[in-house]
mmCIF file of C-alpha atoms and ligand atoms in Angstrom:
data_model
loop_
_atom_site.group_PDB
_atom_site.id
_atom_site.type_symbol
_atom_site.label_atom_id
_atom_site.label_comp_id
_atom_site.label_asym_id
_atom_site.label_seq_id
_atom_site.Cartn_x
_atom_site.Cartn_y
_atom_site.Cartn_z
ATOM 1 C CA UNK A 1 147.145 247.464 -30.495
ATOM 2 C CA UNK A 2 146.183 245.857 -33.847
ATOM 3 C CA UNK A 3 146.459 242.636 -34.853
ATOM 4 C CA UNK A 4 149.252 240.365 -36.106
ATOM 5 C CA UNK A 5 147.513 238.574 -38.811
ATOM 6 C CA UNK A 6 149.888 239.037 -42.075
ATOM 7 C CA UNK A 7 149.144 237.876 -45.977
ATOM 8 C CA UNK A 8 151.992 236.092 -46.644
ATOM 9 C CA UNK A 9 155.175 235.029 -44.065
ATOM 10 C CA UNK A 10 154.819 234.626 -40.292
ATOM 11 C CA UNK A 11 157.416 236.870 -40.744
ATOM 12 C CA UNK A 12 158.239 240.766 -41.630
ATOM 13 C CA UNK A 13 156.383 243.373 -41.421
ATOM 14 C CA UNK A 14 152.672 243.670 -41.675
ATOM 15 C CA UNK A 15 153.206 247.179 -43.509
ATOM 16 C CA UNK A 16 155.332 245.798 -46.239
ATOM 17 C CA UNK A 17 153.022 242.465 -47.002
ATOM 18 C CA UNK A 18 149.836 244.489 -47.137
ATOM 19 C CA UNK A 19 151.439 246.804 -49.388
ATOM 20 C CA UNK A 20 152.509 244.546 -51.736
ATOM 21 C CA UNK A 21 149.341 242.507 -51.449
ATOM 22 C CA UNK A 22 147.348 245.877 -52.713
ATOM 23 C CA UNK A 23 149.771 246.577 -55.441
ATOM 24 C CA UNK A 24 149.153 242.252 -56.515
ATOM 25 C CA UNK A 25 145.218 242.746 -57.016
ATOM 26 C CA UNK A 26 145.346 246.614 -57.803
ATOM 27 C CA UNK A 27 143.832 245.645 -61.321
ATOM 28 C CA UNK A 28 141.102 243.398 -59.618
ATOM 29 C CA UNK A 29 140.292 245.215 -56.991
ATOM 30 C CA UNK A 30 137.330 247.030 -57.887
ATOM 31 C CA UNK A 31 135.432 244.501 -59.656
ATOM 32 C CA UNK A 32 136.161 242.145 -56.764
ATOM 33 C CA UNK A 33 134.632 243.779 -54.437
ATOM 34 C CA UNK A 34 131.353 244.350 -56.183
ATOM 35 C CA UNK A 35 131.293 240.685 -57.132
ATOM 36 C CA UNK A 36 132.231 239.417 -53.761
ATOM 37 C CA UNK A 37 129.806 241.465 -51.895
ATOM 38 C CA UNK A 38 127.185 241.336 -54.528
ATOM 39 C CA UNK A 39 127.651 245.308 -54.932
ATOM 40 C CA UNK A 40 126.887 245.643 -51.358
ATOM 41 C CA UNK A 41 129.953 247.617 -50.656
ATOM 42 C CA UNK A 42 128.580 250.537 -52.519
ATOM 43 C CA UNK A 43 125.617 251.046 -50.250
ATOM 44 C CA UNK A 44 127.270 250.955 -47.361
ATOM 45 C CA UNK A 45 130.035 253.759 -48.770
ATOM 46 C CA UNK A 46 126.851 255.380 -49.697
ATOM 47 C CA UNK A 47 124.936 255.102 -46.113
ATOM 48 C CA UNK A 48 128.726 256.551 -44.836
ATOM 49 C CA UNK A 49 128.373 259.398 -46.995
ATOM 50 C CA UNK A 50 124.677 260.472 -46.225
ATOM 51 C CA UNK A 51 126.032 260.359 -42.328
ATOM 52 C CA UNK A 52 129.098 262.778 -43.170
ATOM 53 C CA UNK A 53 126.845 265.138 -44.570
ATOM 54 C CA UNK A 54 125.355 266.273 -41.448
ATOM 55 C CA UNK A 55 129.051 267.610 -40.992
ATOM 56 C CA UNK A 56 129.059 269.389 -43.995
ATOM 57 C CA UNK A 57 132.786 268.819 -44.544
ATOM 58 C CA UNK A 58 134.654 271.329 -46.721
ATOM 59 C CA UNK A 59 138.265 269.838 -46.533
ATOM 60 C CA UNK A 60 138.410 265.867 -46.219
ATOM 61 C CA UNK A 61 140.993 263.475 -45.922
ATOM 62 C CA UNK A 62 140.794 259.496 -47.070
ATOM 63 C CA UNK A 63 142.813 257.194 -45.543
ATOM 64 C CA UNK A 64 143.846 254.053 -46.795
ATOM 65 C CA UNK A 65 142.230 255.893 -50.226
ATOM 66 C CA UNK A 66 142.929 252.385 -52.449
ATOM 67 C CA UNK A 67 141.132 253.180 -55.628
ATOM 68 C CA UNK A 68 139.446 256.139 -54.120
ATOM 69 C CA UNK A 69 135.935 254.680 -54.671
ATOM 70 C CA UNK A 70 135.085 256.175 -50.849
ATOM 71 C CA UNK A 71 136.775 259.666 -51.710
ATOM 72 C CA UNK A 72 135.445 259.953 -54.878
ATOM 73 C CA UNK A 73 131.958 258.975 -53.188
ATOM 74 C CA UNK A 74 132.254 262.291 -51.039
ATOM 75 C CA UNK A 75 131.974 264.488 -54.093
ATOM 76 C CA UNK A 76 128.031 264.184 -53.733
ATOM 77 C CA UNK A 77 128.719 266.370 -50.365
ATOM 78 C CA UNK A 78 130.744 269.326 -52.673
ATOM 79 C CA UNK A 79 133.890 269.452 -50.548
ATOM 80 C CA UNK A 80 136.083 272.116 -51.353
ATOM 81 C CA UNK A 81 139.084 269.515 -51.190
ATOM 82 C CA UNK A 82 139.393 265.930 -50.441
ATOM 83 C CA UNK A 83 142.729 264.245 -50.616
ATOM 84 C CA UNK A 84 143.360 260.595 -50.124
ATOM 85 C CA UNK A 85 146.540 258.529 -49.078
ATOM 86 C CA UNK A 86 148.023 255.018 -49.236
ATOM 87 C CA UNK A 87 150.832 252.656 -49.427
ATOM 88 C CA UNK A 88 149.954 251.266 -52.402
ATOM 89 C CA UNK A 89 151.008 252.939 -55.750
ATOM 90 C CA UNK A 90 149.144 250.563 -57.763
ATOM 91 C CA UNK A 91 146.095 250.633 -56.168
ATOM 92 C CA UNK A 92 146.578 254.847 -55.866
ATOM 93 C CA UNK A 93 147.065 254.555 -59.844
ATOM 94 C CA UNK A 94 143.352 252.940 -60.698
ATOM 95 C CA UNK A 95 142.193 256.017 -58.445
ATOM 96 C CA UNK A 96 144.008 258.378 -60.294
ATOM 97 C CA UNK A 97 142.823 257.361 -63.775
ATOM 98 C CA UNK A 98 139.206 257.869 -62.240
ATOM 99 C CA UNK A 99 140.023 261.141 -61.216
ATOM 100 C CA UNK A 100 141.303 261.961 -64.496
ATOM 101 C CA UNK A 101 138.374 260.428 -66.625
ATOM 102 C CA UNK A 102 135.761 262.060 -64.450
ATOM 103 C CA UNK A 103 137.596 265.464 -64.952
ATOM 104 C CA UNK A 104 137.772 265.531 -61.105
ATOM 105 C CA UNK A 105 139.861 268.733 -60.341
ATOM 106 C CA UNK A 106 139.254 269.271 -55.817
ATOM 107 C CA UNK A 107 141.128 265.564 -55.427
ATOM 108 C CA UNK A 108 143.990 264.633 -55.243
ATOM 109 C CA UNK A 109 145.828 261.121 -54.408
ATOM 110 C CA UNK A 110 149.156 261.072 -52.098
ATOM 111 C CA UNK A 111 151.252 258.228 -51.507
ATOM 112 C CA UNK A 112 151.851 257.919 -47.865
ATOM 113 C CA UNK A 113 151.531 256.226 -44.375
ATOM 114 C CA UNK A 114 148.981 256.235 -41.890
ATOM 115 C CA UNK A 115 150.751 255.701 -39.015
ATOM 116 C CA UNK A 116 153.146 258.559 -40.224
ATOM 117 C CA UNK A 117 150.465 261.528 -41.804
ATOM 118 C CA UNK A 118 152.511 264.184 -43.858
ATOM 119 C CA UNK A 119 149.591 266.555 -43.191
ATOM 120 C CA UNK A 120 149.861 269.822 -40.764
ATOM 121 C CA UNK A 121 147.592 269.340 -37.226
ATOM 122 C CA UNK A 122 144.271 270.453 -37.523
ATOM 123 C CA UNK A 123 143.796 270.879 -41.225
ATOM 124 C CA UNK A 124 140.860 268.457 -42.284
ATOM 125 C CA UNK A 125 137.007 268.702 -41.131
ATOM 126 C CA UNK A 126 136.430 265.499 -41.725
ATOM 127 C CA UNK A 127 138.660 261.847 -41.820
ATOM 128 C CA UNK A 128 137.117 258.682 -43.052
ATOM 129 C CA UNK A 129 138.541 255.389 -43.911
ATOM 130 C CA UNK A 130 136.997 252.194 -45.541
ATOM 131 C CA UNK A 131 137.916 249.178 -45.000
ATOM 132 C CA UNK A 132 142.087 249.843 -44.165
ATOM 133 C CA UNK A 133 142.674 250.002 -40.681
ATOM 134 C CA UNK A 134 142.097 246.060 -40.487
ATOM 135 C CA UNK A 135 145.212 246.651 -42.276
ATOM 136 C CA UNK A 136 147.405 248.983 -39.901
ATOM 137 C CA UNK A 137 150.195 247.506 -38.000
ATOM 138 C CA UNK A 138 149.747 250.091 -35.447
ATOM 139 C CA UNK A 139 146.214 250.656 -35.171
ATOM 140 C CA UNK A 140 146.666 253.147 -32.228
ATOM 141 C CA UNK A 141 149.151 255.180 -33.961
ATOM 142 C CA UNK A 142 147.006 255.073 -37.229
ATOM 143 C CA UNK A 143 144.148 256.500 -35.269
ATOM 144 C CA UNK A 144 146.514 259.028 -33.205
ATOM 145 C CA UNK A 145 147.706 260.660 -36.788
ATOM 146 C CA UNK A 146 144.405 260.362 -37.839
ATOM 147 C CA UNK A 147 143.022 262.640 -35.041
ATOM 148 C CA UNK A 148 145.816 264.392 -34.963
ATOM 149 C CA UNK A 149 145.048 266.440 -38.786
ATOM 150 C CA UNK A 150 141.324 266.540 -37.671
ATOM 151 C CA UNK A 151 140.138 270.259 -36.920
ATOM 152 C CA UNK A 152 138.739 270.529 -33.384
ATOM 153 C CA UNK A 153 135.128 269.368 -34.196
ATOM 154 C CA UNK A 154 136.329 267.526 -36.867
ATOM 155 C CA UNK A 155 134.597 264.050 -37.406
ATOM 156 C CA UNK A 156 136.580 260.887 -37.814
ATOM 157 C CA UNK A 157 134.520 258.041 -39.759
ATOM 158 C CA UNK A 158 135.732 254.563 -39.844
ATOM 159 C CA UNK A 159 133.785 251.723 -42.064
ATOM 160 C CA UNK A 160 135.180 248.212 -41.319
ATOM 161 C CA UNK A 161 134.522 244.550 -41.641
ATOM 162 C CA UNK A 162 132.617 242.872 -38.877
ATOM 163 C CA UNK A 163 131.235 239.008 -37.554
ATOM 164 C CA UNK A 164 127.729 238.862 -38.239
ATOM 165 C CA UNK A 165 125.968 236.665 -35.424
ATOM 166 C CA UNK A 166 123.547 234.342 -35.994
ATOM 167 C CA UNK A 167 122.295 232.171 -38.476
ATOM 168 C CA UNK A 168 123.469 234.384 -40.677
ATOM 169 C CA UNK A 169 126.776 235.026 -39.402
ATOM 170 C CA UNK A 170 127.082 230.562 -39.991
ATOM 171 C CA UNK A 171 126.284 230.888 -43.414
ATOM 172 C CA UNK A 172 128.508 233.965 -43.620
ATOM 173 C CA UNK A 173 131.646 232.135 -42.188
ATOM 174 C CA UNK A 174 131.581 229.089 -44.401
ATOM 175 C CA UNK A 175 131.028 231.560 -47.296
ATOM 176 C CA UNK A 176 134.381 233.186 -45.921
ATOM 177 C CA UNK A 177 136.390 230.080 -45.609
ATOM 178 C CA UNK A 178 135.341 228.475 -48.960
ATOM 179 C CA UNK A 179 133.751 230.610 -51.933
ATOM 180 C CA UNK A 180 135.269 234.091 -50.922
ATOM 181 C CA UNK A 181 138.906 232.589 -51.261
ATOM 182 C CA UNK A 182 138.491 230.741 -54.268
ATOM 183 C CA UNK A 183 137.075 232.937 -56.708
ATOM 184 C CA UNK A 184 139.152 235.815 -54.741
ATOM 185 C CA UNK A 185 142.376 233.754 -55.726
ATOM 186 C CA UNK A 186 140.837 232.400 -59.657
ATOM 187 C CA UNK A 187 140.010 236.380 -60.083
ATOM 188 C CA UNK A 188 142.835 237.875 -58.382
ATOM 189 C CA UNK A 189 145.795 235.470 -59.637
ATOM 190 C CA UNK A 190 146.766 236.227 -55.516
ATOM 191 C CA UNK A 191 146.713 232.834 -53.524
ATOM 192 C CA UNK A 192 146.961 234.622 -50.265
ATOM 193 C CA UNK A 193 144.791 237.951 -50.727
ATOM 194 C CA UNK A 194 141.493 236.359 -50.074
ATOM 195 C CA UNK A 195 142.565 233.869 -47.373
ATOM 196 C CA UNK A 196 144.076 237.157 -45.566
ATOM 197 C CA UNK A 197 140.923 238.810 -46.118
ATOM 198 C CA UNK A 198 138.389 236.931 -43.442
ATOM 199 C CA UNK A 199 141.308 236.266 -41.038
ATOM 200 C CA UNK A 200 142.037 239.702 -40.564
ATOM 201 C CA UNK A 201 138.377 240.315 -40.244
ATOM 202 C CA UNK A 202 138.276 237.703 -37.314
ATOM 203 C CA UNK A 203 141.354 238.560 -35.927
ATOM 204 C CA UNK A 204 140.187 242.489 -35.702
ATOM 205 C CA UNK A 205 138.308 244.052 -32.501
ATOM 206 C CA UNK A 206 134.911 245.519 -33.285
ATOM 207 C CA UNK A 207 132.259 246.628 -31.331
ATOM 208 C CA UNK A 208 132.458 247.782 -27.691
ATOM 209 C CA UNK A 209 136.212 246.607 -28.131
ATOM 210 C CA UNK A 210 136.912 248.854 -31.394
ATOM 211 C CA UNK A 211 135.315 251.339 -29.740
ATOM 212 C CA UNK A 212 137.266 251.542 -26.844
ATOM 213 C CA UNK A 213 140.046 251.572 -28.434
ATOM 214 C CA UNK A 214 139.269 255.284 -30.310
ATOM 215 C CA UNK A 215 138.719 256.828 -27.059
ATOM 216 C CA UNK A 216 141.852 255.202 -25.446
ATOM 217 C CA UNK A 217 143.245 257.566 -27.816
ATOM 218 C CA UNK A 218 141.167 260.210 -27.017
ATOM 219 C CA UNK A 219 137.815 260.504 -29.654
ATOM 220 C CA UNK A 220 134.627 261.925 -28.032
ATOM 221 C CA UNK A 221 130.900 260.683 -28.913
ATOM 222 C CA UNK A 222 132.315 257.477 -30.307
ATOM 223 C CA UNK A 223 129.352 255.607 -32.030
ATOM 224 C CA UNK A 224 129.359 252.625 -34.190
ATOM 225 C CA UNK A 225 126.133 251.310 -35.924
ATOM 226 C CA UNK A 226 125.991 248.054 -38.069
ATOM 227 C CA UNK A 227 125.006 247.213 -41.497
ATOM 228 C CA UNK A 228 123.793 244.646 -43.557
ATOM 229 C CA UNK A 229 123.365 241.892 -40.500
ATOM 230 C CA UNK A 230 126.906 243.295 -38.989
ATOM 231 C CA UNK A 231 128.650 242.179 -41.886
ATOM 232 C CA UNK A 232 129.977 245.978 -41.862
ATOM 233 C CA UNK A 233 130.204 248.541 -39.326
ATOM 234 C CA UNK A 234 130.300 252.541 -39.363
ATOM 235 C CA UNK A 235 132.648 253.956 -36.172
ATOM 236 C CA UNK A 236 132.074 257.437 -35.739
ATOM 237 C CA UNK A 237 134.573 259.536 -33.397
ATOM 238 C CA UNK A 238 134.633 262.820 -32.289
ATOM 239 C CA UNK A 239 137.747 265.735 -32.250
HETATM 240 C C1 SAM B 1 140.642 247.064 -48.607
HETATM 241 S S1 SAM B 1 141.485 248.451 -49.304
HETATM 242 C C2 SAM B 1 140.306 249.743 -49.124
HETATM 243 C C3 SAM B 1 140.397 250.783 -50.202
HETATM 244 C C4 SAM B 1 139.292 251.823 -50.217
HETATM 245 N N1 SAM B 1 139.269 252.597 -48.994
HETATM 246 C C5 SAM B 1 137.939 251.221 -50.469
HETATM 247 O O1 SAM B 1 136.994 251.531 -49.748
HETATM 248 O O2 SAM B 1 137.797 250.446 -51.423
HETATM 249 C C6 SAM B 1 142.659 248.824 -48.032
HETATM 250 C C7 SAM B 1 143.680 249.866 -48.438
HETATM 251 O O3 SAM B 1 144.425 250.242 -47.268
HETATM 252 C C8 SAM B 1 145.722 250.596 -47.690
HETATM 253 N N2 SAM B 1 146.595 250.634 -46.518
HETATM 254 C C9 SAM B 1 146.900 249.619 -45.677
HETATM 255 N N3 SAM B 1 147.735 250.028 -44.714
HETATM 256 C C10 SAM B 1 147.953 251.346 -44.939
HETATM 257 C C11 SAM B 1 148.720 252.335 -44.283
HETATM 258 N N4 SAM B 1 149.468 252.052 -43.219
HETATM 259 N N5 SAM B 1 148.695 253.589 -44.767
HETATM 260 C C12 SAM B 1 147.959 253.907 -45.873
HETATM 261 N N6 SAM B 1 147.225 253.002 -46.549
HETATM 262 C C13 SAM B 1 147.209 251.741 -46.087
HETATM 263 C C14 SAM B 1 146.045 249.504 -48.700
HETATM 264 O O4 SAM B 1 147.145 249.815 -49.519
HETATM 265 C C15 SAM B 1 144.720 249.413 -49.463
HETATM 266 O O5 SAM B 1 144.687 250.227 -50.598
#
């Protein structure tokens, strides 16, 4: 399961649009996101990591890394390791140059897949993700690889994208449909980035239905909890 909702064409594959996509607004990425969500985005990676540290992770894994805002985040918890993956080189380059001007030297940023995790079984304490498997084409087998390098124990922690109801979730949808788009495409120079963006949020289970979903595929203790009016949620899973 997963959804269907692509960037660009009807057709090909999900993998290759979102890919390219990333590697289109690499160089606006990061200051989109604080603009668009009014720097919200960095509390909530922030609320993630103060709930990881009650694992005390020594050896953790981001998927769907991007920039590596989220893995770089983790350094507050002194990891002995953290590693983070993606398809995108371009996005995986902006992380790297933060790594290097920070002098990190326990990170490191892979190019790779997912669905297809060039990792051994068992070898991470903790697996998070922000704001990528919206993004999977196969969400189960994303979450499969995902628990399948997790230690036994080992915590998987998912931040996504939800529907805030309400009031608030009105005001949040014609904010999605009109202002998000248009400065995301002025800012971006991508037509189709920020259009992709709140469809692929609609399109995407959350909730019960998210949830269900991680233990179909076997996660104990799955919890979720929702920020900022349920404009974000935090899924966290079980080895
Ligand atoms: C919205 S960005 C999130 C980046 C970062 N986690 C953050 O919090 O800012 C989504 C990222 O997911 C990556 N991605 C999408 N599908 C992927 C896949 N199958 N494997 C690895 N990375 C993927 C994209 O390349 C992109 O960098």
């Amino acid at each position: 399961m997963g959804t269907n909702v692509k960037p660009y064409e009807a057709d090909g594959s999900k993998k290759d649009q979102v890919q390219k996509m990333f590697d289109n607004i690499a160089h606006r990425y990061d200051f989109l996101n604080r603009f668009l969500s009014l720097g919200i985005d960095r509390g909530w990676r922030k609320k993630a990591i103060n709930m990881l540290a009650e694992y005390k992770p020594k050896r953790i894994l981001d998927v769907a890394t991007g920039t590596a805002d989220f893995a770089i985040a983790t350094l507050s918890l002194e990891p002995e390791e953290v590693i983070g993956v993606d398809i995108s080189e371009g996005m995986l380059e902006i992380g790297r140059q933060k790594i290097k001007e920070k002098g990190i030297t326990n990170m490191r940023l892979d190019f790779g897949d997912s669905e297809d995790l060039k990792y051994e079984d068992e070898s991470f304490d903790a697996v998070i993700v922000a704001f990528g498997v919206r993004n999977f084409e196969n969400l189960d087998k994303g979450l499969s690889e995902i628990r399948r390098v997790l230690k036994p124990g080992g915590v998987a922690m998912i931040l996504e994208l939800t529907q805030p109801k309400g009031l608030f979730g009105v005001l949040f949808n014609i904010y999605n449909r009109t202002l998000l788009p248009l400065f995301g495409k002025l800012f971006s120079g991508d037509n189709a980035a920020y259009t992709y963006l709140p469809a692929s949020v609609r399109a995407f289970p959350e909730g019960e239905v998210f949830k269900k979903i991680m233990r179909n595929v076997q996660y104990e203790k799955v919890e979720d909890r929702r920020l900022t009016f349920g404009v974000c949620s935090i899924y966290t899973g079980l080895k």
